[in-house]
Each structure stands twice: as C-alpha cells, then as structure tokens.
Amino acid sequence: MDYPAKEEYAVKLARLPGLTAGLPGLALALIGSPLIAQEAPAELGLGVELSNFDDSVRPQDDFFRHVNGGWLEKTEIPADRSNYGSFTVLAEDAEANLRAIIQEAADEPDRMEGSDVQKIGDLYASFMNTEFIGQRGLSPLQDEMDRIAELSTKADVISYMGYAQTARTQAPFRFFVGQDAKNSTEYISYLSQSGLGLPDRDYYFDESDRFAEIRTEYVKYVEDLLTLGGQEAPQAAARAIMEIETRIASDHWTRVQNRDRNATYNKHDIGSASELAPGFDWTAFLNAAQVGQVEEFIIRQPSFFEALPAIVAETPLEDWKAYFSYKLLNSWAPNLPQEFVARNFDFFGRTLRGTEENRPRWKRGVAAVQGSLGEMLGGRYVERHFLPESKVRMETMVENLRAVFGTSIDGLEWMQDDTKEQAQAKLEKFVSKIGFPDQWKDYSGLEIRQDDLIGNLMRSRAVEYRRMTDKLGKPVDRGEWFMTPQTVNAYYSSTMNEIVFPAAILQPPFFNVEADDAVNYGAIGAVIGHEFSHGFDDQGRKSDGDGNLRDWWTEKDGEEFKSRAGRLVDQYNEFSPIEGMNVNGELTLGENIGDLAGLTMAYRAYKRSLGGEEAPVIDGFTGDQRFFLGWAQVWRRKYRSEELRRRLVTDPHSPSEYRTNGILANMPEFHEAFETREGDGMYQAPQERVKIW
C-alpha cells in the first residue's frame, strides 16, 4: 500500500520452521496482573532451530550468521521469488489456506448470484480462464483507450489526471483521502507526487552502470508494451515517455524528505493551490476525480506541484497521450493476454528484482481475489485458522509491553518531566487491534462476472475509490483496518495512535507452544515492542496521543532525541551489503528505532515475566541467550542482488542481517549474555552504543 498511514509503519516478520499451528500452552497469566507469569511446564524446549546454525562463526563475531549461516548455505531462493526467508514460509502457508477457501467457492456448483461464494468463485474463475482472456485481447480496455485518444487540449490533460484517480491508473500525482494529521477526528484529501514507472527518482539519475542498464531496459519495455497495444511509432513514444518521467522525477522529493511529517503537511484551498501552481485548473481536476465538493486538501510536496504547470504546458499533447496510454496498458498488463503478462514480468520481475520465473497462475489468482475481496476472504480465513484464545493471550502481552514501556519512560535519564508526562499520556492512549475487525467491509455493491476479469477489477477499483471518497465529511471510522486478517504483518498508525496485529501473524513462531517464554518474547514480544516504538520514533514522536501532529517535546529533549537518533543514522550508513551501495540510515531510521526500542522493551518484559526467578538453562543456553536467539532466527532471509539493490533505494526497513546485528550491537544485555570482548565482530564500545527509549 502506498498511502502514508499504511506505508510508514509496516514491520515484516518471520517464521520458525516445523512448528504446529495454534497458541495453547503459552506460559502467560490470563487473569490478574499481566506481568505475572504462570509456572512454565518443565518440558518446554529450546524453540531454536539448531540445524540452521553455523558453528564455524562465533556468536560474538557475527550473530546473524552464527544463528542462520547453515540455513543460508543450504537454502536456494525459489525461482518465483526475489527474496526468501522464514517470513516467506509463513506467508505461503496463509496463501495455501486462502487457495483452499477460494477453490471451494469456485467448485461450488450452485453459487447464488450476488453471494460471497459467487463473487469469490467467479472472480477466481475469471482470472484462471486464460483462454478466454486471450480471445478478448485488448477489447476490455477499448473504452479507456478511446478516452485517451480523444484528448485534444492541455485542459483535457488536466481533466484526465483527475479521471485517472477514479480508475486508479497512474498519473503525475495521486489523490487520496485520509485522516487530517493535525485534526485526527476529521478526514481530508491529500495530493502526493507520483507518475514514475521505475521504483524511485534515483533510478532516473544514478549514473552507475547497473542503473543505466535498467533505464535502457525500461525504455525497451515501454516500447514493447506500446507495440503490443497497437501504438503508432512506439519507439519514439517510449523515448518521449521516458523524458516525461525523468522531468517528473527531477522535481520529486526524496524518500527521506517524504518521511518528514511536518514538511509534508501543507494545507491549501483551491485559491492558494492556484497561487502555488498557477495555470493548473484544480476545479476541473477535482470534478473529474468526482470530488468537486472538496474545499481543502493537503499538498505533500509543494515544490513538485509548483513545477507541475510547466511540466503540463511544455510537454506536447501527443506525448501526454502516449504517456497515459502506456500507464493504462502497464496497469492492466498482468491481467491481459499472456504476451502482456510475460513482458510485464520480464521487466518488473526479472530485470528489477532478479526473479527467474513468474509466480504460478493460481498464486496470482489468489492475490487478485485478495486485492478485490480482501475482508470477504478474511472472514472465512478467521473462521478456519484463528483461535479465540490467541487474541486473549496477545492482549496480555500487549499490556505487558505497555507497562514496561511506561516504566522505561519514567527511568529515562535524558528526558525532562514535562516531556515524560506527555509521553506517558500518549502511551496510555495507544489502542491495540488484534486478529480481525469488529465489522467487515461491505461488498454488496460490487458486481462480479465469471467471464469478465478486467471488468471485475475495474468495478472493484471503482467501489474502493468510492468507499474512500465517501469518507469525506463523515466521522472517522476508528474501527477501520488497513490490512486484512490474512496478512502476515503488523503496523502502527500515527493518526489512529494504534497498533494492529492481523490474525495471520498470531501463530508460531510468535507463540511457540514447544518453547519457553524467552523465544516468544524475542519474537512476538519484540514485534509488539516494535509497533509501540513507532509511536516514539523520529516521526511518530511528532504526534500526540490523540493522533494529532503537534510538538509536545521540550526544546532540550527534542534536541537530545535528535542527537541520539543521529548516532543510529551514522551506524547504519556504514553498512554496505552490495559493493558501492550502503544502507540509508535516514530512510531506515524509523524502522531501526522501532527494532532497537522494541527489542529492548521485549527483553525487559521477558525479565519481568520471570517474577524475580532465574530462567532455566535449556540445551546449554540461558534465558537471555535464548531471547536473542529467538530474535535472530526470525530474520533469516536471502535476497537476489537486484532485489537487494531495489530495497536499498526504496525500503524503509534495513536488510535482515542488520536488523539482527545492528540492533544487538547496541544492547548491553546482548554483550553480557554472550560475553563479547573488544576485538569481537559484534563488540561495540559502551560509549558508542545508542540508547533512545
């Protein structure tokens, strides 16, 4: 998802192999004080996959490879994957469960028209019928192609940019509706830069050989797609499209700039927006976007919109028509006849990510159904695969982490009392959502036909667009979820001030019934802590407990926070997983703070759960050691080089190796548990270790 509330706070998680589903046996009290642990059964085991270790690497030198080196050595990335790890296995388990649900619906002979079963089954069937898709060719897009061909003036170009929002095809900028970051009780419209076919502005300007090759391949892809689409003079059109995108990219804000919540909050009405971007007809745009009633909106990148009128005026009309035609074809290519699918994968899968093969058709079909009927599927997934006791136990751990976080805030030696009071008030107002929403989305207005894949997806886009724009002027829906229950992930929303854990993540390895609490706290405990910590990372700290963007810090405390966060930026800037490319410490700062603070809080919660008792030694490992082993093993992952390159430019998360070693090197508890010494690879001098929360 690329709306701010959804992109900024996702943490990808991992799965331990060979564990049974379900959560029974977790050694946590469900009544009384949430910080008191029940007596753990003596037979609880290590919960760590020793066969994945590389004993030739000392834990004091490289903890990630000590715990995961054996797995890295013996594991091949599947041909249809750009990266592979324990998280992927868990995601594939969820995918297989969804396939069974979808296939049952597709196999149901008497699907009642308009029923959930009919919609699920017929949407999947429409995707899987490749012969019929091939026969129809481009005919499902004919009306859209005609609309573009009929553009005759630059005023038409601006109106089409508005129409493209309703069709959810790419234009130079995006329109969306979200909570007002400075008044979280209301919805407001947002405008944000877009328009690029390559993953990021840097792809257009990086002069290294590989990025130059990618640009060449991209122009060839655009030409080929236009050729398949019947475009006249596709070679010249492809060059023109690349020129438009390069011009747009030159005015794009960087991903680091886009993380700044203060800089990206710029409220305008039509009058002030017209002063910012003179000559751009905002009324025509908004009317074409079917939101003519909008009076105010947030412009996220003012300098980009300031440059927009010149981009529109100086680009020839025929080039705009070629640009929009390409965006239309590219948007629908994965759902068109096979020659479009193959060429689209060849560039976006093979060239950009290094993936060798496209995913099997059934997996892409499952994804298509999820994309259009996500919560409809989610209800069935929850019925079959989510245990009610999971939610109760998760709530207990959330409160454990909340209590420990509160104690930690009180104990901060660098923070003044006024700021501590505000931080505690925010922590108290955190809302947690676990498993699935209380109320499911309504899909009754969506028509699905077995013989109309493109039409089905178009109607789905229209329904979701209207669902979004209908929020304007209505009370904020505090029950809304931005992920489906079957999503293996978690997130924090600053405007909601909430942490959310979908059902699919609430299973082993996070509640490992065969392991003692140390590994569980090193896994799900750290995830909970991570999401809490996003409310106090370099951007999350800018919002208060009501979700409003305001500065509640004393000047001295704000400067101290920035100083400590800056040291973490410097550490991560030094990590170089690919020759000539480093981790971007500023881009990844929020996630790195989330990891460091989250694991720190999880450790403290684990120690407190022991109730003053000493943890048992299991298979020669102390409780503290098992805690850190649990953290390291969930991050095992391999990347194809192109995928890693892409992530270094675009991903706010650090590569998994550094989510392990980079965090642990800053934790005194890790150094004590494994007795690191100066000269060890993991050793970091005490004065160089970063502590924020």
Tab-separated table of N, CA and C in Angstrom, residues 527-586:
chain	number	residue	atom	x	y	z
A	527	VAL	N	8.007	-7.790	18.345
A	527	VAL	CA	7.113	-7.207	17.346
A	527	VAL	C	6.164	-6.209	18.007
A	528	ILE	N	5.593	-6.599	19.132
A	528	ILE	CA	4.715	-5.676	19.858
A	528	ILE	C	5.499	-4.429	20.258
A	529	GLY	N	6.691	-4.652	20.797
A	529	GLY	CA	7.522	-3.521	21.190
A	529	GLY	C	7.876	-2.636	20.012
A	530	HIS	N	8.120	-3.250	18.874
A	530	HIS	CA	8.443	-2.500	17.653
A	530	HIS	C	7.298	-1.548	17.302
A	531	GLU	N	6.064	-2.064	17.327
A	531	GLU	CA	4.931	-1.230	16.943
A	531	GLU	C	4.680	-0.124	17.963
A	532	PHE	N	4.778	-0.439	19.246
A	532	PHE	CA	4.708	0.618	20.255
A	532	PHE	C	5.764	1.690	19.968
A	533	SER	N	6.967	1.238	19.650
A	533	SER	CA	8.088	2.169	19.483
A	533	SER	C	7.915	3.079	18.282
A	534	HIS	N	7.133	2.645	17.284
A	534	HIS	CA	6.878	3.529	16.148
A	534	HIS	C	6.152	4.796	16.581
A	535	GLY	N	5.404	4.717	17.655
A	535	GLY	CA	4.769	5.918	18.160
A	535	GLY	C	5.749	6.897	18.764
A	536	PHE	N	6.992	6.431	18.945
A	536	PHE	CA	8.025	7.259	19.564
A	536	PHE	C	9.305	7.270	18.735
A	537	ASP	N	9.184	6.931	17.432
A	537	ASP	CA	10.372	7.024	16.581
A	537	ASP	C	10.524	8.466	16.098
A	538	ASP	N	11.419	8.713	15.158
A	538	ASP	CA	11.729	10.099	14.798
A	538	ASP	C	10.546	10.832	14.179
A	539	GLN	N	9.589	10.110	13.584
A	539	GLN	CA	8.386	10.738	13.047
A	539	GLN	C	7.174	10.499	13.943
A	540	GLY	N	7.047	9.301	14.495
A	540	GLY	CA	5.921	9.004	15.373
A	540	GLY	C	5.869	9.917	16.581
A	541	ARG	N	7.016	10.336	17.054
A	541	ARG	CA	7.063	11.195	18.244
A	541	ARG	C	6.461	12.575	17.986
A	542	LYS	N	6.236	12.909	16.727
A	542	LYS	CA	5.695	14.225	16.394
A	542	LYS	C	4.186	14.308	16.590
A	543	SER	N	3.521	13.176	16.803
A	543	SER	CA	2.077	13.158	17.024
A	543	SER	C	1.779	12.847	18.476
A	544	ASP	N	0.638	13.333	18.952
A	544	ASP	CA	0.280	13.111	20.350
A	544	ASP	C	-0.625	11.897	20.492
A	545	GLY	N	-1.127	11.687	21.696
A	545	GLY	CA	-1.936	10.511	21.962
A	545	GLY	C	-3.271	10.492	21.243
A	546	ASP	N	-3.730	11.648	20.782
A	546	ASP	CA	-4.966	11.715	20.007
A	546	ASP	C	-4.716	11.583	18.514
A	547	GLY	N	-3.464	11.387	18.134
A	547	GLY	CA	-3.130	11.229	16.725
A	547	GLY	C	-2.918	12.522	15.986
A	548	ASN	N	-2.758	13.620	16.711
A	548	ASN	CA	-2.587	14.917	16.068
A	548	ASN	C	-1.118	15.319	16.000
A	549	LEU	N	-0.750	15.846	14.858
A	549	LEU	CA	0.615	16.304	14.633
A	549	LEU	C	0.840	17.593	15.417
A	550	ARG	N	1.604	17.509	16.502
A	550	ARG	CA	1.940	18.691	17.299
A	550	ARG	C	3.202	18.392	18.101
A	551	ASP	N	3.940	19.421	18.409
A	551	ASP	CA	5.204	19.266	19.120
A	551	ASP	C	4.944	19.308	20.628
A	552	TRP	N	5.048	18.152	21.270
A	552	TRP	CA	4.820	18.073	22.714
A	552	TRP	C	6.131	17.899	23.495
A	553	TRP	N	7.240	18.148	22.818
A	553	TRP	CA	8.552	17.977	23.431
A	553	TRP	C	9.110	19.328	23.902
A	554	THR	N	9.844	19.302	24.998
A	554	THR	CA	10.633	20.484	25.333
A	554	THR	C	11.751	20.599	24.311
A	555	GLU	N	12.217	21.802	24.104
A	555	GLU	CA	13.271	22.009	23.111
A	555	GLU	C	14.517	21.186	23.441
A	556	LYS	N	14.885	21.158	24.706
A	556	LYS	CA	16.085	20.413	25.118
A	556	LYS	C	15.926	18.917	24.843
A	557	ASP	N	14.769	18.363	25.183
A	557	ASP	CA	14.553	16.934	24.963
A	557	ASP	C	14.497	16.599	23.471
A	558	GLY	N	13.892	17.495	22.691
A	558	GLY	CA	13.853	17.266	21.251
A	558	GLY	C	15.235	17.218	20.646
A	559	GLU	N	16.105	18.107	21.074
A	559	GLU	CA	17.469	18.114	20.559
A	559	GLU	C	18.232	16.877	21.003
A	560	GLU	N	18.007	16.428	22.235
A	560	GLU	CA	18.690	15.228	22.716
A	560	GLU	C	18.234	14.000	21.941
A	561	PHE	N	16.939	13.916	21.667
A	561	PHE	CA	16.426	12.806	20.865
A	561	PHE	C	17.089	12.797	19.490
A	562	LYS	N	17.141	13.955	18.837
A	562	LYS	CA	17.741	14.034	17.509
A	562	LYS	C	19.209	13.625	17.545
A	563	SER	N	19.899	13.994	18.594
A	563	SER	CA	21.307	13.632	18.710
A	563	SER	C	21.474	12.127	18.804
A	564	ARG	N	20.660	11.487	19.637
A	564	ARG	CA	20.752	10.033	19.793
A	564	ARG	C	20.328	9.319	18.509
A	565	ALA	N	19.259	9.806	17.886
A	565	ALA	CA	18.822	9.200	16.626
A	565	ALA	C	19.875	9.388	15.542
A	566	GLY	N	20.555	10.536	15.553
A	566	GLY	CA	21.604	10.792	14.567
A	566	GLY	C	22.746	9.796	14.665
A	567	ARG	N	23.048	9.365	15.865
A	567	ARG	CA	24.102	8.362	16.027
A	567	ARG	C	23.675	7.028	15.421
A	568	LEU	N	22.382	6.705	15.504
A	568	LEU	CA	21.889	5.485	14.879
A	568	LEU	C	21.947	5.612	13.358
A	569	VAL	N	21.634	6.791	12.841
A	569	VAL	CA	21.763	7.040	11.400
A	569	VAL	C	23.205	6.777	10.959
A	570	ASP	N	24.161	7.302	11.705
A	570	ASP	CA	25.570	7.144	11.345
A	570	ASP	C	25.978	5.675	11.349
A	571	GLN	N	25.501	4.928	12.316
A	571	GLN	CA	25.834	3.498	12.365
A	571	GLN	C	25.344	2.779	11.117
A	572	TYR	N	24.085	3.008	10.753
A	572	TYR	CA	23.506	2.260	9.635
A	572	TYR	C	24.039	2.746	8.292
A	573	ASN	N	24.458	3.988	8.213
A	573	ASN	CA	25.071	4.463	6.977
A	573	ASN	C	26.341	3.701	6.622
A	574	GLU	N	26.952	3.072	7.604
A	574	GLU	CA	28.209	2.345	7.374
A	574	GLU	C	27.986	0.938	6.832
A	575	PHE	N	26.781	0.409	6.911
A	575	PHE	CA	26.513	-0.955	6.468
A	575	PHE	C	26.419	-1.003	4.942
A	576	SER	N	27.154	-1.919	4.324
A	576	SER	CA	27.203	-1.998	2.861
A	576	SER	C	27.010	-3.439	2.408
A	577	PRO	N	25.771	-3.838	2.101
A	577	PRO	CA	25.513	-5.211	1.662
A	577	PRO	C	25.881	-5.474	0.209
A	578	ILE	N	25.999	-4.421	-0.593
A	578	ILE	CA	26.388	-4.526	-2.001
A	578	ILE	C	27.518	-3.539	-2.239
A	579	GLU	N	28.525	-3.973	-2.968
A	579	GLU	CA	29.644	-3.080	-3.244
A	579	GLU	C	29.145	-1.809	-3.915
A	580	GLY	N	29.499	-0.684	-3.329
A	580	GLY	CA	29.110	0.601	-3.882
A	580	GLY	C	27.767	1.108	-3.404
A	581	MET	N	27.059	0.331	-2.596
A	581	MET	CA	25.764	0.759	-2.068
A	581	MET	C	25.710	0.517	-0.566
A	582	ASN	N	25.210	1.487	0.179
A	582	ASN	CA	25.088	1.376	1.623
A	582	ASN	C	23.630	1.498	2.045
A	583	VAL	N	23.352	1.043	3.242
A	583	VAL	CA	22.051	1.295	3.842
A	583	VAL	C	21.899	2.803	4.024
A	584	ASN	N	20.702	3.305	3.795
A	584	ASN	CA	20.413	4.728	4.001
A	584	ASN	C	19.903	4.896	5.430
A	585	GLY	N	20.772	5.376	6.311
A	585	GLY	CA	20.419	5.478	7.719
A	585	GLY	C	19.272	6.416	8.001
A	586	GLU	N	19.098	7.451	7.168
A	586	GLU	CA	17.972	8.370	7.369
A	586	GLU	C	16.666	7.748	6.903
